[in-house]
CSV table of C-alpha atoms in Angstrom, one decimal:
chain,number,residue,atom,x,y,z
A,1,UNK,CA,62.2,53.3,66.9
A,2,UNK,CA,62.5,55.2,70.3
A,3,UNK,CA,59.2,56.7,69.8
A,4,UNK,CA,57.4,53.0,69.4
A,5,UNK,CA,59.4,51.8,72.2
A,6,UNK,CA,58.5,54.7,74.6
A,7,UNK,CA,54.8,54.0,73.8
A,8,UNK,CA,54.9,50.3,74.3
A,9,UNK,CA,56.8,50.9,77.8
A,10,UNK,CA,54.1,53.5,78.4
A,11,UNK,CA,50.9,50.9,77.5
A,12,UNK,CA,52.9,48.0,79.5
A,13,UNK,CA,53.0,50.7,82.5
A,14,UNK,CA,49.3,51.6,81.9
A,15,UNK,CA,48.6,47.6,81.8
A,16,UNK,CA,49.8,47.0,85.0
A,17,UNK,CA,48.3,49.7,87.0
A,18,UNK,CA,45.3,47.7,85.6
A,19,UNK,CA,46.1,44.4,86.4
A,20,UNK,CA,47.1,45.5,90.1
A,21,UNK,CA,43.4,47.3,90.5
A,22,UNK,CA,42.0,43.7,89.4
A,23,UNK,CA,44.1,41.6,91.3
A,24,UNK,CA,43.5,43.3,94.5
A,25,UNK,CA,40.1,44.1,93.8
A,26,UNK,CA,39.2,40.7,93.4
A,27,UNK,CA,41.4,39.4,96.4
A,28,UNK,CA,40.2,41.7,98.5
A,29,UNK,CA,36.0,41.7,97.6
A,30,UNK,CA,35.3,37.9,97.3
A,31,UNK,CA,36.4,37.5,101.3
A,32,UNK,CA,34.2,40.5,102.1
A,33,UNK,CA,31.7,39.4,100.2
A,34,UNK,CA,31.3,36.2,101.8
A,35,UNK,CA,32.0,38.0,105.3
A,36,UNK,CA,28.8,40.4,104.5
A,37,UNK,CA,26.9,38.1,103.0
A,38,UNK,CA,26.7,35.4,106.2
A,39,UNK,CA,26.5,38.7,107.9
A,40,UNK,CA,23.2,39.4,105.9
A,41,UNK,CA,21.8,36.1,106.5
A,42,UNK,CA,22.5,36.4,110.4
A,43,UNK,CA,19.6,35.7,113.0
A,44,UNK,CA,21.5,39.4,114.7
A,45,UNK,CA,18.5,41.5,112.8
A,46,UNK,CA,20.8,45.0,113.1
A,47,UNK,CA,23.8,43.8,112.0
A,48,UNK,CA,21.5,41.9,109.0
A,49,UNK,CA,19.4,45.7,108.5
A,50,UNK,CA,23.4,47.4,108.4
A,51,UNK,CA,24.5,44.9,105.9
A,52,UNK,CA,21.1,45.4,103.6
A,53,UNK,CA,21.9,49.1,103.9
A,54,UNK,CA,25.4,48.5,102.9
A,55,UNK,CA,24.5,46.6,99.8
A,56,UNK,CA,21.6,48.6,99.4
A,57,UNK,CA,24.0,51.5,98.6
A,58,UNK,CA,26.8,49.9,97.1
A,59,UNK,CA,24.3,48.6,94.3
A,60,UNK,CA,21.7,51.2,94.1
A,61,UNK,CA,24.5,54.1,93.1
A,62,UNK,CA,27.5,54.2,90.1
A,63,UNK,CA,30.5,53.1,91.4
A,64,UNK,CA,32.0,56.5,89.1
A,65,UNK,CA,30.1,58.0,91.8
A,66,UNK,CA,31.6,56.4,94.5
A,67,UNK,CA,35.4,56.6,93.2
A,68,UNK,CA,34.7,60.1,93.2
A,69,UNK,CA,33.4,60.4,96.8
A,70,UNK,CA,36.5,58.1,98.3
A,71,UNK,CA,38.8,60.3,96.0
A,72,UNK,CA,37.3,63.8,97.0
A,73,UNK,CA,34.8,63.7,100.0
A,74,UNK,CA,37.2,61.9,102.5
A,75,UNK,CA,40.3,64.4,102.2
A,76,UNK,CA,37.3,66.8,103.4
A,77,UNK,CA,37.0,64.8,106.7
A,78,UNK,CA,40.6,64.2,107.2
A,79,UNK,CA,41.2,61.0,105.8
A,80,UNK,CA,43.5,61.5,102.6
A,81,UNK,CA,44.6,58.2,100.5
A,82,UNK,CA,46.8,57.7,97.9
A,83,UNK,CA,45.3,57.4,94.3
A,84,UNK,CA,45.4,53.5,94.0
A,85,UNK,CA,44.5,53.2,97.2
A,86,UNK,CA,41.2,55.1,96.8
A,87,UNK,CA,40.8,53.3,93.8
A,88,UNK,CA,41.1,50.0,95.7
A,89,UNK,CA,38.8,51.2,98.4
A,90,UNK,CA,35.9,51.9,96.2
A,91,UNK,CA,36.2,49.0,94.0
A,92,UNK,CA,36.7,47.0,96.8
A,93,UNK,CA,33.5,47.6,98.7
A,94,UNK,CA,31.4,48.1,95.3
A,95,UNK,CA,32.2,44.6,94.1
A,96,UNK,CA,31.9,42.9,97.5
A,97,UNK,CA,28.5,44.3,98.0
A,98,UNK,CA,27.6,42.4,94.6
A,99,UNK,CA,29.9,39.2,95.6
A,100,UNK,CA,27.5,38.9,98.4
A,101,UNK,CA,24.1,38.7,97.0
A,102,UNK,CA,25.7,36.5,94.8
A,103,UNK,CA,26.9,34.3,98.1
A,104,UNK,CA,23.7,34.9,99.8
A,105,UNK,CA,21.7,33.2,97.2
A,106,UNK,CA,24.0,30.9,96.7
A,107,UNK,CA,24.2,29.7,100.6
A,108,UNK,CA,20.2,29.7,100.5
A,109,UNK,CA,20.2,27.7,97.7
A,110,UNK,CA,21.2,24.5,99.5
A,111,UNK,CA,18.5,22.5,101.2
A,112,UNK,CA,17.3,22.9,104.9
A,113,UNK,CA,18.1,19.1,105.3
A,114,UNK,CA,21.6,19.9,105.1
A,115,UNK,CA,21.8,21.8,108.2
A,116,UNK,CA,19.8,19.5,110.1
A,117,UNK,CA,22.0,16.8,108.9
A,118,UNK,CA,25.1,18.1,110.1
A,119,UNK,CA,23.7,19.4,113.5
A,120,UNK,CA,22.4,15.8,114.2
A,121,UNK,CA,25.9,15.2,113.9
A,122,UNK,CA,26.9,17.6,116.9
A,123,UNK,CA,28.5,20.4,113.8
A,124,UNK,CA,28.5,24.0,115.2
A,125,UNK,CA,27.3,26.4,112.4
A,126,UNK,CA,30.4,27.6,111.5
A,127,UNK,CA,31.5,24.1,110.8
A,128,UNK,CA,28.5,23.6,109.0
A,129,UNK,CA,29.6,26.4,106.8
A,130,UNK,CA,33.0,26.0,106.1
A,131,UNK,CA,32.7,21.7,105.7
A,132,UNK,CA,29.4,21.5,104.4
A,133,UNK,CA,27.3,24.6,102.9
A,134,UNK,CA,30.6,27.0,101.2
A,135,UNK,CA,31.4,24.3,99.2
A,136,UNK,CA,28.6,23.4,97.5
A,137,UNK,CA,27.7,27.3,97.5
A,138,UNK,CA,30.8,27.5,95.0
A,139,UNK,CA,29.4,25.0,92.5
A,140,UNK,CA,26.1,27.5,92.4
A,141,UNK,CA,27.7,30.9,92.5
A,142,UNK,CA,30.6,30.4,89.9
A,143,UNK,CA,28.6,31.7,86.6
A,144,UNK,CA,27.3,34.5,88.2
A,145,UNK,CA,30.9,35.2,90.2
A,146,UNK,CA,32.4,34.9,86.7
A,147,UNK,CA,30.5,37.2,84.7
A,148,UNK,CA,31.5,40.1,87.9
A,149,UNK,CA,34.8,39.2,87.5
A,150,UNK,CA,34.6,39.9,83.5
A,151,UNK,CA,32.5,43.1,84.4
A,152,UNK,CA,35.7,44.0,87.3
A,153,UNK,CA,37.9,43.9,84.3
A,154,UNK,CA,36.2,46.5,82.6
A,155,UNK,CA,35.4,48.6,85.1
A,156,UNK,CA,38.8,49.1,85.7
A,157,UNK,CA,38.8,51.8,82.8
A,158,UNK,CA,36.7,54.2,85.3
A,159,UNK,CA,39.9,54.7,87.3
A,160,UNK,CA,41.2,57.0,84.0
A,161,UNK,CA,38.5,60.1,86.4
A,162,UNK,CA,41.4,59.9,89.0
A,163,UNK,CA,43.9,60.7,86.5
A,164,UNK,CA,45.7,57.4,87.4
A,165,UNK,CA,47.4,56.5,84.0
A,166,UNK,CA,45.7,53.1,83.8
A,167,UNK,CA,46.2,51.3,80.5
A,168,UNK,CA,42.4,53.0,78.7
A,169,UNK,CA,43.8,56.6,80.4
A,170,UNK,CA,47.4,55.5,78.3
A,171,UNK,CA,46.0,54.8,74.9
A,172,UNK,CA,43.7,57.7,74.4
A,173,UNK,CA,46.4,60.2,75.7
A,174,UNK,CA,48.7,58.0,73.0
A,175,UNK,CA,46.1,58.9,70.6
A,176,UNK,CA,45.2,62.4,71.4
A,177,UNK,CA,49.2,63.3,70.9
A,178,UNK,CA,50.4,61.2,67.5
A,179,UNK,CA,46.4,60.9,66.3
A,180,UNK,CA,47.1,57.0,65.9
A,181,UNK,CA,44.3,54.6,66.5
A,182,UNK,CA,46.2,51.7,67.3
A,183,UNK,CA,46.7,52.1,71.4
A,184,UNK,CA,43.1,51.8,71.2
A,185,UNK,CA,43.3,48.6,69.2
A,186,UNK,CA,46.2,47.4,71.5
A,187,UNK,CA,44.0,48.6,74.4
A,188,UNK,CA,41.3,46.0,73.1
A,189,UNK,CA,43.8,43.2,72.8
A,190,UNK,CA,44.7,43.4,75.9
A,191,UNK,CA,41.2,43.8,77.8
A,192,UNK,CA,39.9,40.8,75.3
A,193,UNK,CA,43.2,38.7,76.2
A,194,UNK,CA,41.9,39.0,79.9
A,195,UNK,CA,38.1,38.3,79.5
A,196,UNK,CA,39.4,35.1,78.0
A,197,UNK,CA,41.7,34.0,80.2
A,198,UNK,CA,38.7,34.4,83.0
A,199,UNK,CA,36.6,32.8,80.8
A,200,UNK,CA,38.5,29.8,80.3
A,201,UNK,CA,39.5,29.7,84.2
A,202,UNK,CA,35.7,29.8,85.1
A,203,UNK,CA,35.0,27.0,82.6
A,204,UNK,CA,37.6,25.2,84.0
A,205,UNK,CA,36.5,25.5,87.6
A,206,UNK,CA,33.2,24.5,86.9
A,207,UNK,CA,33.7,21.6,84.7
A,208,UNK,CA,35.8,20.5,88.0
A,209,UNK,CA,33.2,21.8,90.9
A,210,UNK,CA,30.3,19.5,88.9
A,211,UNK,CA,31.8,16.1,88.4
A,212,UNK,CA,30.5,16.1,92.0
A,213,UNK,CA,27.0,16.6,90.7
A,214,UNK,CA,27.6,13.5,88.5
C-alpha cells in the first residue's frame, strides 16, 4: 500500500512540473508572439529583418537543441538559470516564434479595406489593431493556435534531457525500478486527458468567435 501511494505522489509530482512548463509556456509565448509578429510586419525594415532572423532560428532548429543550449551554453557566459527556468526560457521563445507566423498570417489575412476604414475614421494604427484587426485575427488563427497548443503539451516530455522529473521522466524511472508498465499507461491518461480538454476548449472558442461570421 505505501509502495502504490509513494508512486502515485511521485506521478502527481511529475504531473505538475508538467502542467507548470505548459501553463507558463503558453502564458508567456502567445503575448510574445503577437509582440514579434506586429514586429515582423512593421514598416521599421531592421527590426522586421531581426524578427525574421529570430523566427528563422527558432523554427529552422529542434527545440531539444535549444533546451540544451539555454541549459548548458549560458552558464558558459555567466548567465546560470535554474532548471525550470531554463526550461521556460526555451520553450518560451521556441513556441512564440511559431505563435507569430501564425498571428502574422492571421493579421494579413483581413482585407486592406479594413484599415482604410478605420483610418477614415481618424483611428491611429494601434487602435486599429487592438479594436479592429486582433479580433478578427482570433477567429482565423484559433485552429492553427490550437493544434501548437496540443503539440506544447507534448513537447513538454523533452524537459526529462534536463533531468527535471517531469511526469514522462517519472514513469519510465517508475518503470525501470519495479519493471511495471502501468506509469506509462497512467502517463498516457494523463497527456490524453489534457489534449482533450484543449480540444474541447478550442471547439468551444471557435463555435463562439464564428457566430460573428453568421
Amino acid at each position: 500500500m505505501e509502495n502504490i501511494l509513494g508512486t502515485a505522489l511521485l506521478m502527481l509530482e511529475g504531473a505538475q512540473i508538467t502542467l507548470e512548463i505548459f501553463c507558463v509556456t503558453l502564458l508567456l509565448s502567445l503575448p510574445l508572439g503577437l509582440a514579434v509578429a506586429l514586429c515582423r510586419i512593421s514598416n521599421l525594415r531592421p527590426l522586421r529583418h531581426l524578427m525574421e532572423f529570430y523566427i528563422w532560428i527558432m523554427r529552422g532548429t529542434p527545440l531539444m537543441l535549444q533546451l540544451l543550449f539555454v541549459y548548458f551554453a549560458l552558464p558558459m557566459i555567466g548567465i546560470r538559470l535554474p532548471d525550470i527556468a531554463a526550461a521556460l526560457l526555451a520553450f518560451t521563445l521556441n513556441y512564440a516564434a511559431y505563435f507569430a507566423e501564425i498571428f502574422r498570417a492571421g493579421i494579413q489575412s483581413i482585407g486592406r479595406g479594413q484599415y482604410e476604414a478605420a483610418k477614415s475614421l481618424g483611428m491611429t494604427y494601434t487602435q486599429t489593431m487592438r479594436r479592429i484587426i486582433v479580433p478578427q485575427m482570433i477567429r482565423h488563427v484559433l485552429p492553427p493556435v490550437s493544434n501548437e497548443t496540443i503539440n506544447l503539451v507534448k513537447d513538454t516530455s523533452l524537459i526529462y534531457i534536463l533531468a527535471m522529473n517531469d511526469l514522462l521522466r517519472v514513469a519510465r524511472t517508475i518503470v525501470q525500478r519495479e519493471f511495471d508498465m502501468t506509469p506509462f499507461f497512467v502517463a498516457a491518461v494523463f497527456y490524453l486527458a489534457m489534449t482533450f480538454v484543449l480540444t474541447w476548449g478550442f471547439k468551444k472558442l471557435e463555435a463562439y468567435y464564428g457566430k460573428y461570421e453568421e
